[in-house]
Coordinates of C-alpha atoms in Angstrom, one line a residue:
X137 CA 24.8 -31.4 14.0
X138 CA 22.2 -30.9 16.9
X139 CA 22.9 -27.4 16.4
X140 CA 21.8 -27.4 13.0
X141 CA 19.1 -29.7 12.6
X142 CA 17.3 -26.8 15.2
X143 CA 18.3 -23.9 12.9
X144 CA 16.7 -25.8 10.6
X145 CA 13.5 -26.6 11.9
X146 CA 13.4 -22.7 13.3
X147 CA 13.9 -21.2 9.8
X148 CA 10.8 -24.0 8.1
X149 CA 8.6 -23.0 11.4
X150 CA 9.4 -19.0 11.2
X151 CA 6.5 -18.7 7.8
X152 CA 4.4 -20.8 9.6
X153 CA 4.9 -18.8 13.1
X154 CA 4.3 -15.3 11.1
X155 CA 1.3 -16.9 9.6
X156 CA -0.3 -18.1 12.4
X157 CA 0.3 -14.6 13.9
X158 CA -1.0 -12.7 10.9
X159 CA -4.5 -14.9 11.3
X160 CA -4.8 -14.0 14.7
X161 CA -4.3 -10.7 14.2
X162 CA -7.2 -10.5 11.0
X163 CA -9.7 -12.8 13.3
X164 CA -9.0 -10.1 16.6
X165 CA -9.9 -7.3 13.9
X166 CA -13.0 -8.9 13.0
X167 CA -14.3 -9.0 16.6
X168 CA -13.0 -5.2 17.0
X169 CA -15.0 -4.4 13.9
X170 CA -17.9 -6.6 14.9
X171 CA -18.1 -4.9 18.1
X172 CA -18.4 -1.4 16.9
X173 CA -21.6 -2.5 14.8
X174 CA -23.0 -3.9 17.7
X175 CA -22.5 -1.0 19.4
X176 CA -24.0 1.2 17.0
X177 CA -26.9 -1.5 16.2
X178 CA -27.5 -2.2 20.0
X179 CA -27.4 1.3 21.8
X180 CA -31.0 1.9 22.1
X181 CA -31.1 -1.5 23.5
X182 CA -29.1 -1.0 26.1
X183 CA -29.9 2.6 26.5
X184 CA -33.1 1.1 27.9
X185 CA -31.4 -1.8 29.8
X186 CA -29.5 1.1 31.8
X187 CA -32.6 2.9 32.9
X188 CA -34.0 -0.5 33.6
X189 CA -31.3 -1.4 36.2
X190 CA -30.8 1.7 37.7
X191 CA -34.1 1.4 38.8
X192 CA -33.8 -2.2 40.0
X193 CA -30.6 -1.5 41.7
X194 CA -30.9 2.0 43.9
X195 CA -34.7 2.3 44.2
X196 CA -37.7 0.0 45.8
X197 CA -39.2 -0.1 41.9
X198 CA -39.9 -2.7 40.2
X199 CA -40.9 -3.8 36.8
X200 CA -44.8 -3.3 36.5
X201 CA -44.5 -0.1 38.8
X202 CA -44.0 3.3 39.2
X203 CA -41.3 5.2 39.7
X204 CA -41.4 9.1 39.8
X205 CA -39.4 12.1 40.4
X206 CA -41.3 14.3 43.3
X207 CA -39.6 18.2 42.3
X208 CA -38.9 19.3 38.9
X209 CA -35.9 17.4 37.8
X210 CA -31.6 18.1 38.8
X211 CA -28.5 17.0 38.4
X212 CA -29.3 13.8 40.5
X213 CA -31.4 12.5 37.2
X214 CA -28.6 11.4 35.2
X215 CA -30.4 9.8 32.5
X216 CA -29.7 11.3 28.7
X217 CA -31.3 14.9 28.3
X218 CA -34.2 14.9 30.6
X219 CA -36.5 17.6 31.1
X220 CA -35.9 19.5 34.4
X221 CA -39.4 21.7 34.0
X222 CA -42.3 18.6 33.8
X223 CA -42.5 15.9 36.8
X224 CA -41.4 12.8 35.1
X225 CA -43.2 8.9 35.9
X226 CA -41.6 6.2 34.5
X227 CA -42.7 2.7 34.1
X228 CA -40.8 -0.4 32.8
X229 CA -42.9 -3.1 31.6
X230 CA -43.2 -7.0 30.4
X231 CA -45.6 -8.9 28.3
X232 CA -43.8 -11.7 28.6
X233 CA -47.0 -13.3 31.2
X234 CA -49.7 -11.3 28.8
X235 CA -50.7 -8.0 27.8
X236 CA -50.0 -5.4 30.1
X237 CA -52.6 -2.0 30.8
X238 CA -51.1 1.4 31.0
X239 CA -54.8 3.0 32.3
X240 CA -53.9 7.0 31.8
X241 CA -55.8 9.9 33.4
X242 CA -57.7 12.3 31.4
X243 CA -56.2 16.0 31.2
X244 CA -58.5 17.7 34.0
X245 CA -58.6 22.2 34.1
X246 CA -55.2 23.0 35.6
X247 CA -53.6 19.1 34.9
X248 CA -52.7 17.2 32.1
X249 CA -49.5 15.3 30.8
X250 CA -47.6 14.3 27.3
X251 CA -46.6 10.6 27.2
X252 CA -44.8 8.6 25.5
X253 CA -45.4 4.6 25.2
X254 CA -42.0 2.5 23.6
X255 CA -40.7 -1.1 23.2
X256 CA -37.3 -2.1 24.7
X257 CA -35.8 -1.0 21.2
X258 CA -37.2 2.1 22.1
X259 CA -39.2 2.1 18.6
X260 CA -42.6 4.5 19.7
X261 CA -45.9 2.5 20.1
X262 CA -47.7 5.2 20.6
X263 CA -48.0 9.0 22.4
X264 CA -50.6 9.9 24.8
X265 CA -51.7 12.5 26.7
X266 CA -53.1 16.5 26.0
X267 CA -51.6 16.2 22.2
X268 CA -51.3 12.4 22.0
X269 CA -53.6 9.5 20.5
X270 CA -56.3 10.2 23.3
X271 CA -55.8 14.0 22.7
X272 CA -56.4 14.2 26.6
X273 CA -59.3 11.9 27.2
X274 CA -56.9 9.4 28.9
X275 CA -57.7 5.7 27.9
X276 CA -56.4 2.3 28.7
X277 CA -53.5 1.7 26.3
X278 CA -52.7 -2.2 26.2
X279 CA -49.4 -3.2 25.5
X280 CA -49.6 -6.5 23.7
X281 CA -47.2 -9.6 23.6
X282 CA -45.6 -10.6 20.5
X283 CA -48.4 -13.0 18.1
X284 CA -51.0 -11.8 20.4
X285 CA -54.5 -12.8 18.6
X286 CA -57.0 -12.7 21.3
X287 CA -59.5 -9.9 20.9
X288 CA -59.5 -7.5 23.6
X289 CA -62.8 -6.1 25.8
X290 CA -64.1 -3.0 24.7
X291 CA -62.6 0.3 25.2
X292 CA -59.3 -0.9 25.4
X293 CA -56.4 0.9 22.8
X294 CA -54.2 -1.9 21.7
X295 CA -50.8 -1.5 21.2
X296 CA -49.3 -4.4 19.3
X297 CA -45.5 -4.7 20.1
X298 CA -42.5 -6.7 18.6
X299 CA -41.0 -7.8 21.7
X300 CA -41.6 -8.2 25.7
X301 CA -40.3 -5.2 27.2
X302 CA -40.5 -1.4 26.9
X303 CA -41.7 1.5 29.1
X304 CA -43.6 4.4 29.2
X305 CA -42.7 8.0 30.0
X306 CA -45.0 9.9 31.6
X307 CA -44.4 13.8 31.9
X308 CA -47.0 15.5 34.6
X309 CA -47.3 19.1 33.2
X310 CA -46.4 22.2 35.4
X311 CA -48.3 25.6 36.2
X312 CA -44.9 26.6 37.7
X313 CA -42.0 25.2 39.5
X314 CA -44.1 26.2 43.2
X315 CA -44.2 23.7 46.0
X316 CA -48.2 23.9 45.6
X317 CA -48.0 23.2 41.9
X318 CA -45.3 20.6 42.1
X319 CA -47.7 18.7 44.4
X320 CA -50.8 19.4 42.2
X321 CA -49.0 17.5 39.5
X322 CA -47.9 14.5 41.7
X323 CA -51.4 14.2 42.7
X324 CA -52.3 14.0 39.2
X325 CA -49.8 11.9 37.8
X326 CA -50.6 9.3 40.7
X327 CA -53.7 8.8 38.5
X328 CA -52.1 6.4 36.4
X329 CA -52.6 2.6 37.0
X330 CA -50.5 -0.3 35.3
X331 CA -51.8 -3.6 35.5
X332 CA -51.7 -6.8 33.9
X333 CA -54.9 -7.2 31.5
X334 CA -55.6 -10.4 33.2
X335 CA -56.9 -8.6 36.4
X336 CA -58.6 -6.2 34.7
X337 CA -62.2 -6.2 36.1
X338 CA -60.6 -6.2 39.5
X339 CA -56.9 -4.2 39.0
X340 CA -54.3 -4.4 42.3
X341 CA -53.5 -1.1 43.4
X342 CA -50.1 0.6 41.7
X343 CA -47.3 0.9 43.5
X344 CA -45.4 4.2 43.3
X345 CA -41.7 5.2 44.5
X346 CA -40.2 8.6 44.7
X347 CA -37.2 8.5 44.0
X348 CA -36.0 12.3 43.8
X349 CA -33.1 12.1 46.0
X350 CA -31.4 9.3 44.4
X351 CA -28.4 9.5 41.8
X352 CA -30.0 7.8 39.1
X353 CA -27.0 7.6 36.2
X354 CA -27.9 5.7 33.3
X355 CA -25.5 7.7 30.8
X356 CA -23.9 5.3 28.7
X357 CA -20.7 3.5 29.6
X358 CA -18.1 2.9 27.2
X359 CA -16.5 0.0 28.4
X360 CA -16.9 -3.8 28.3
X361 CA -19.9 -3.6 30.6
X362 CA -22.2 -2.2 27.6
X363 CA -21.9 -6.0 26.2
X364 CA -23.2 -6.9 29.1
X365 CA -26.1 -5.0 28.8
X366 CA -27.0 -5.9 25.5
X367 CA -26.4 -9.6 26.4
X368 CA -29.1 -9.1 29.1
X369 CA -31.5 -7.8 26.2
X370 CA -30.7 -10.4 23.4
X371 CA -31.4 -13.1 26.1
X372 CA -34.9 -11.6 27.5
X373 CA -36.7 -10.7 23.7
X374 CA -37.3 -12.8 20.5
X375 CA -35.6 -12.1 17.5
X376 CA -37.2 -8.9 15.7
X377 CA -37.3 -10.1 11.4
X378 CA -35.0 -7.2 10.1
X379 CA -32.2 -7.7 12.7
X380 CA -31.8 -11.5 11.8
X381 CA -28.8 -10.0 10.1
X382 CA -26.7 -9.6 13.5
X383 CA -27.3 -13.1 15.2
X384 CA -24.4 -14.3 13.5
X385 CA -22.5 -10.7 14.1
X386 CA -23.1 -11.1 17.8
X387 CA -22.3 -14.7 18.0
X388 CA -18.8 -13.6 17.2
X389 CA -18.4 -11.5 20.0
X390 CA -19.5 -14.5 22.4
X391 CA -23.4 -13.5 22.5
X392 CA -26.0 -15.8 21.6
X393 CA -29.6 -16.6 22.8
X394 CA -30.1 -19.2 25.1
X395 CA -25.9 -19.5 26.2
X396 CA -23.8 -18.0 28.8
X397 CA -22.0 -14.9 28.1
X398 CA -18.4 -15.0 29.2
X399 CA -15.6 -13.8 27.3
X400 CA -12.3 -14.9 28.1
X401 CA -9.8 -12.0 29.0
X402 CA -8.3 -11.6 25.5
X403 CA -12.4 -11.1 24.1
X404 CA -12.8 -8.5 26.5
X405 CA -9.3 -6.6 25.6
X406 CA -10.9 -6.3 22.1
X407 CA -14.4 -5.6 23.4
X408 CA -13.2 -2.7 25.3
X409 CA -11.1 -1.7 21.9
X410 CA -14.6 -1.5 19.9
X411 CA -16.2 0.0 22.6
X412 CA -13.7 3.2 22.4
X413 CA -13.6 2.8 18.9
X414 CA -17.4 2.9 18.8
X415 CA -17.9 5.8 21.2
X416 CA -15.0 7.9 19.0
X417 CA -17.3 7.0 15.9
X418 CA -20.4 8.0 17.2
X419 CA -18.9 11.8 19.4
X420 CA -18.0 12.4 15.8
X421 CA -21.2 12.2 13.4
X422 CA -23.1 14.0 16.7
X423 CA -20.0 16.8 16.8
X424 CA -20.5 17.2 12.6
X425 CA -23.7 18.4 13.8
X426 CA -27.2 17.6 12.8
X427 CA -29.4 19.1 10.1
X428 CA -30.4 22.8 11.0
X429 CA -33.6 23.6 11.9
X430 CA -35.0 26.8 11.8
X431 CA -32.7 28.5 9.0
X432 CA -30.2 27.4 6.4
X433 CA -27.1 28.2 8.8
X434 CA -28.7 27.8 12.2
X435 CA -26.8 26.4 15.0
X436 CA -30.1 25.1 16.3
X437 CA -30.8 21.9 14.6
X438 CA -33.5 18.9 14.7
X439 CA -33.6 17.0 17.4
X440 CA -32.3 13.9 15.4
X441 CA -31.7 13.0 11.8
X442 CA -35.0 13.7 9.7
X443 CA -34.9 9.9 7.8
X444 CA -34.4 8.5 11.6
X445 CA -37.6 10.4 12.7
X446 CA -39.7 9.4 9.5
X447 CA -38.1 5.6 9.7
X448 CA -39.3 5.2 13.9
X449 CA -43.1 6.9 13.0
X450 CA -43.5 4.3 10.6
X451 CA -42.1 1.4 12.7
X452 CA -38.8 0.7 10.4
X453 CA -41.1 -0.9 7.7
X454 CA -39.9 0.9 4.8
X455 CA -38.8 -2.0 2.7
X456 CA -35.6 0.4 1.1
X457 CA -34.7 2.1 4.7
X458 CA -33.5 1.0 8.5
X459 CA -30.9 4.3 9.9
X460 CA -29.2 2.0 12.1
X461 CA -26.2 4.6 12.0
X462 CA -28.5 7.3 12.7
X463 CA -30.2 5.5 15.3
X464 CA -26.8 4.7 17.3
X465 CA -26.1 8.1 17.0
X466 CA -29.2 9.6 18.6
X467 CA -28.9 7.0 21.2
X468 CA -25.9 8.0 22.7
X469 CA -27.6 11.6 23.7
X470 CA -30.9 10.9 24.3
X471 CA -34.1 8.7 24.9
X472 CA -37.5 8.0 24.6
X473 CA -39.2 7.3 21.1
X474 CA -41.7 9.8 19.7
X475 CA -44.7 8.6 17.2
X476 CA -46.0 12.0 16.0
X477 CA -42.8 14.2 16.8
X478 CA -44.0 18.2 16.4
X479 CA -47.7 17.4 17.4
X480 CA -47.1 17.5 21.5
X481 CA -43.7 18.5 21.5
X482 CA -40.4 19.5 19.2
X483 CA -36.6 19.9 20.7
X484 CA -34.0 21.6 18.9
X485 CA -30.5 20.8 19.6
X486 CA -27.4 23.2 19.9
X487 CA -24.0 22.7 20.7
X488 CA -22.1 25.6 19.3
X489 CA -22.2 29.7 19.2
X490 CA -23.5 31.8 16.4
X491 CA -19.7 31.7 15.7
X492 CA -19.5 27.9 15.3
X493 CA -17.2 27.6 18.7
X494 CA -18.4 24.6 20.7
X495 CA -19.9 25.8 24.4
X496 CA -17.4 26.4 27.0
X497 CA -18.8 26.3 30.6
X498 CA -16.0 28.8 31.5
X499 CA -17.4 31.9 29.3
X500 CA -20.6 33.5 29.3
X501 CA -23.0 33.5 26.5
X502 CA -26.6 34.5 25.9
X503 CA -29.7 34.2 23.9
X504 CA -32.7 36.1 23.1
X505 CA -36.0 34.4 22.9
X506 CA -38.5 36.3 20.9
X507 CA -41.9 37.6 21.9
X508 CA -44.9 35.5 21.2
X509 CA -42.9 31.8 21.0
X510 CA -46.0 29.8 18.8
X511 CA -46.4 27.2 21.7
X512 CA -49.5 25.9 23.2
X513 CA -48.3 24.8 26.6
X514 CA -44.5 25.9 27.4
X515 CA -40.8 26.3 26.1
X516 CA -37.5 25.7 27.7
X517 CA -34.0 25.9 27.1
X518 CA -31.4 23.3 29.6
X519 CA -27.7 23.1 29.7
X520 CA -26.3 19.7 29.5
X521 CA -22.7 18.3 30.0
X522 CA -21.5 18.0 26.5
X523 CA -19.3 14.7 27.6
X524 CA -22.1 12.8 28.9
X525 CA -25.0 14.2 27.7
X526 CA -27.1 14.4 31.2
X527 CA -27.6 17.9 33.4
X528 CA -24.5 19.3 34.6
X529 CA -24.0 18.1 37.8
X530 CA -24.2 19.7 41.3
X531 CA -25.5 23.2 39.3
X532 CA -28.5 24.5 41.4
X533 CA -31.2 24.8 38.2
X534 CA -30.3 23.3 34.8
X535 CA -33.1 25.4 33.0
X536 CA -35.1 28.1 32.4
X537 CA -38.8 28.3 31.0
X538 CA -41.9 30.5 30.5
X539 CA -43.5 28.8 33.1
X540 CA -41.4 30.3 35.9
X541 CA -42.7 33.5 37.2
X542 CA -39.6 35.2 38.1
X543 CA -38.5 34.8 35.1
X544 CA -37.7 38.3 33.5
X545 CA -39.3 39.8 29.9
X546 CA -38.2 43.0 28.2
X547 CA -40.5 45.4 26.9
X548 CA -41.0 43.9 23.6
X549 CA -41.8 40.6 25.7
X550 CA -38.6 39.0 24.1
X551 CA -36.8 36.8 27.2
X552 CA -32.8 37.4 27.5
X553 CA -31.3 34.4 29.0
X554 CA -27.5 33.8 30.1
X555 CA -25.2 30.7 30.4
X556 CA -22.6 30.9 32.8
X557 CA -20.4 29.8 35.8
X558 CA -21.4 32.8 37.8
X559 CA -24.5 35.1 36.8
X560 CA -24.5 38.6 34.9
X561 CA -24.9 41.0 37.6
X562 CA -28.8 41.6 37.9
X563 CA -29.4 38.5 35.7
X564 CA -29.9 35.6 38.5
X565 CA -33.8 35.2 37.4
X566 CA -32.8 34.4 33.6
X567 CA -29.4 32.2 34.1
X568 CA -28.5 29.2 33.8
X569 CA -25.3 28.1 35.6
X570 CA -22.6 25.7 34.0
X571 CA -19.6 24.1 35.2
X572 CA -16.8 26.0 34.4
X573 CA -14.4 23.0 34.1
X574 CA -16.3 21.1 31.3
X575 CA -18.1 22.0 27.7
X576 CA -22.2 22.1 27.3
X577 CA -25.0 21.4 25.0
X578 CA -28.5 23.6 24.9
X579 CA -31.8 22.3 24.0
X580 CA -34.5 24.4 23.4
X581 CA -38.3 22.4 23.8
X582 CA -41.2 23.8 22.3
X583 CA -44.5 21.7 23.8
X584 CA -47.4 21.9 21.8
X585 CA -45.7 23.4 19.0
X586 CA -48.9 25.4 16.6
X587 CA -48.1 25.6 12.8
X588 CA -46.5 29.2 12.8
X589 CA -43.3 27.2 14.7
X590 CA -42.8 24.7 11.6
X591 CA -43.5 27.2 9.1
X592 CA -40.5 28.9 10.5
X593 CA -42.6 32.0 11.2
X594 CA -40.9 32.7 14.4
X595 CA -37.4 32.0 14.8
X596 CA -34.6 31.3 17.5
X597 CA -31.7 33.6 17.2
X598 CA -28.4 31.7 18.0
X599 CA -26.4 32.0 21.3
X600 CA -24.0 34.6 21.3
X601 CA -20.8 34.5 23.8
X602 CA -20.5 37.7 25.1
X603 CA -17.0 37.4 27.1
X604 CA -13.5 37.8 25.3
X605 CA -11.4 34.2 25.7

């Protein structure tokens, strides 16, 4: 009778069991699928937040500092798709205790810079420098605190922001990749002062750290940690009005202002699973490839997704339009925000052959640049790892421009430039080395871009491979 009073009860519990089970499994979904929108959604976020701790965790910087990179950039900058051929200055910023002053040099004979001023969202404030807002007269740009009202003193720029933090990137041009040059521009670009507005009339002195010989890696990381990141953000900055929508979203996944974040070990199995998921999602849309630019069929293509660059110049306010997808997407290979993208610089992106074949770091392949590119400072092309979008590592160069002086023109002042594991024999001036065990990317920049570039009136052939598989 025991015997089957406990079938019993085990057949009239099984639906229950199998329901119970089946709930769990819908509810585990959810936080997988919540997870991926927050990834997507948070990426520039925590693009940011990875710079920001790299810098607090391997160099003397601090927020409300300097940090700088003193020789043309390599493989030890492992941010996304820097640019090896200007001297870059970084600073990471707070309003959080009142505006804060980025005072900015003016372009002198043989020095200027192109700058770039963003929130911690990475949406553009503003651009500064030769072809920015100042167009080279320098200026005191003001970074101002969320509801700031107070009128500022004369001759300040203000720069009204939607949250705390953000950061400035400030690229110190070079005559040519010379030690004497190199140093010219580091003199220069130690012009800048940050300060809070409050000391003003009497600003402390700027402190600045070189930090050229560390491994500074802020590619992204697809695993649980990125949750972390974004945690760290959602805590530090208010609420911006058109992302109300993902308090709730985030809540879900155990993140929510003003409480500890600390998923139990089944949260973070599922976490992990979005993450993967996430990354898979995005690696796709950036492998379908972006728009092209300079031709119909072009395997050079805009730097990002047109109705991404028109959404960030006019600070996401168009009631009908907010390319969060986009957004993710061009977040996972790159940073920095842009305001007037194409008046003080344009990148073009490529990541296949003239044959469509994606870049293999094994072959060789090269690429004509015509005579006369319609620039008014310098182009550049640099090799990338395709997998982590940062310079390929422990190459000797990761680019050639016009403003090396080796660099080797043909007759018709056309530039011939290879890609390889090894250079073309006689080619060593006008090659780019690649890792022979892993895939790349190109990106060709164009700074100060005239008209005659956007009107397509010069064009960039594609990349041809020129060995047999």
């Amino acid at each position: 009778m025991r015997f089957i009073a406990l079938l019993c009860t085990l057949l009239l519990a099984g639906p229950a069991l199998s329901a119970d089970k089946a709930m769990r499994q819908t509810f585990d979904q959810e936080i997988e699928r919540k997870a991926v929108q927050a990834v997507v959604w948070g990426i520039p976020a925590v693009n940011y937040d990875l710079m920001r701790q790299e810098m607090l965790a391997k160099t003397p910087g601090k927020v409300g500092q300097v940090i700088y990179w003193g020789r043309p950039l390599d493989w030890r900058n492992q941010t996304l798709t820097p640019n090896p051929d200007a001297l870059y200055f970084m600073v990471f910023f707070s309003t959080k205790d009142g505006p804060v002053v980025l005072d900015l040099p003016p372009a002198e004979e043989k020095a200027s810079f192109n700058g770039n001023i963003v929130t911690a969202w990475q949406l553009p404030l503003e651009d500064a420098g030769l072809l920015g807002y100042d167009k080279g007269k320098g200026g005191k740009f003001v970074v101002l605190p969320p509801g700031y009202k107070e009128k500022l003193p004369d001759g300040f720029i203000p720069l009204q922001s939607e949250v705390y933090g953000g950061y400035m990137l400030f690229r110190s041009n070079l005559a040519s990749h010379d030690d004497a040059d190199v140093q010219a521009s580091i003199d220069y670009g130690r012009k800048l002062r940050v300060y809070p507005l409050s000391t003003a009339g009497n600003p402390p002195e700027t402190v600045f750290s070189d930090v050229k010989d560390t491994v500074f890696d802020s590619t992204i990381r697809w695993d649980e940690s990125f949750f972390d990141n974004l945690n760290r953000v959602i805590q530090e900055e208010p609420w911006i009005a058109r992302d109300r929508v993902m308090i709730d979203q985030l809540k879900s996944l155990g993140i929510e202002k003003g409480k500890p974040f600390e998923p139990d070990q089944h949260t973070k199995s599922l976490l992990t699973k979005g993450i993967k998921e996430a990354e898979t999602l995005l690696e796709a849309k950036y492998d379908a490839g972006l728009p092209p630019f300079f031709t119909e069929k072009s395997r050079w293509t805009f730097p990002a997704y047109p109705d991404l660059i028109t959404a960030a110049q006019s600070n996401f306010d168009a009631p009908d339009a907010y390319p969060v997808d986009h957004r993710g997407v061009a977040y996972s290979y790159a940073y920095i925000g842009i305001k007037r993208l194409g008046a003080g610089q344009f990148y073009s992106i490529s990541i296949c052959d003239k044959n469509g074949d994606a870049f293999d770091g094994s072959r060789t392949y090269h690429l004509n640049i015509p005579a006369n590119v319609p620039v008014q400072q310098y182009w550049s092309v640099t090799a990338y790892d395709r997998q982590t979008h940062a310079l390929i590592k422990n190459v000797a160069r990761a680019s050639r421009s016009s403003q090396i002086p080796d660099l080797v023109k043909n007759s018709d002042g056309s530039v011939d430039l290879y890609f390889a594991a090894k250079a073309p024999k006689g080619k060593d001036a006008n090659w780019v080395p690649t890792d022979p065990k892993r895939s790349f990317e190109l990106m060709f920049r164009a700074y100060g871009p005239t008209k005659e570039f956007f009107d397509k009136k010069w064009i960039l052939p594609d990349v041809v491979k020129i060995t047999a598989p």
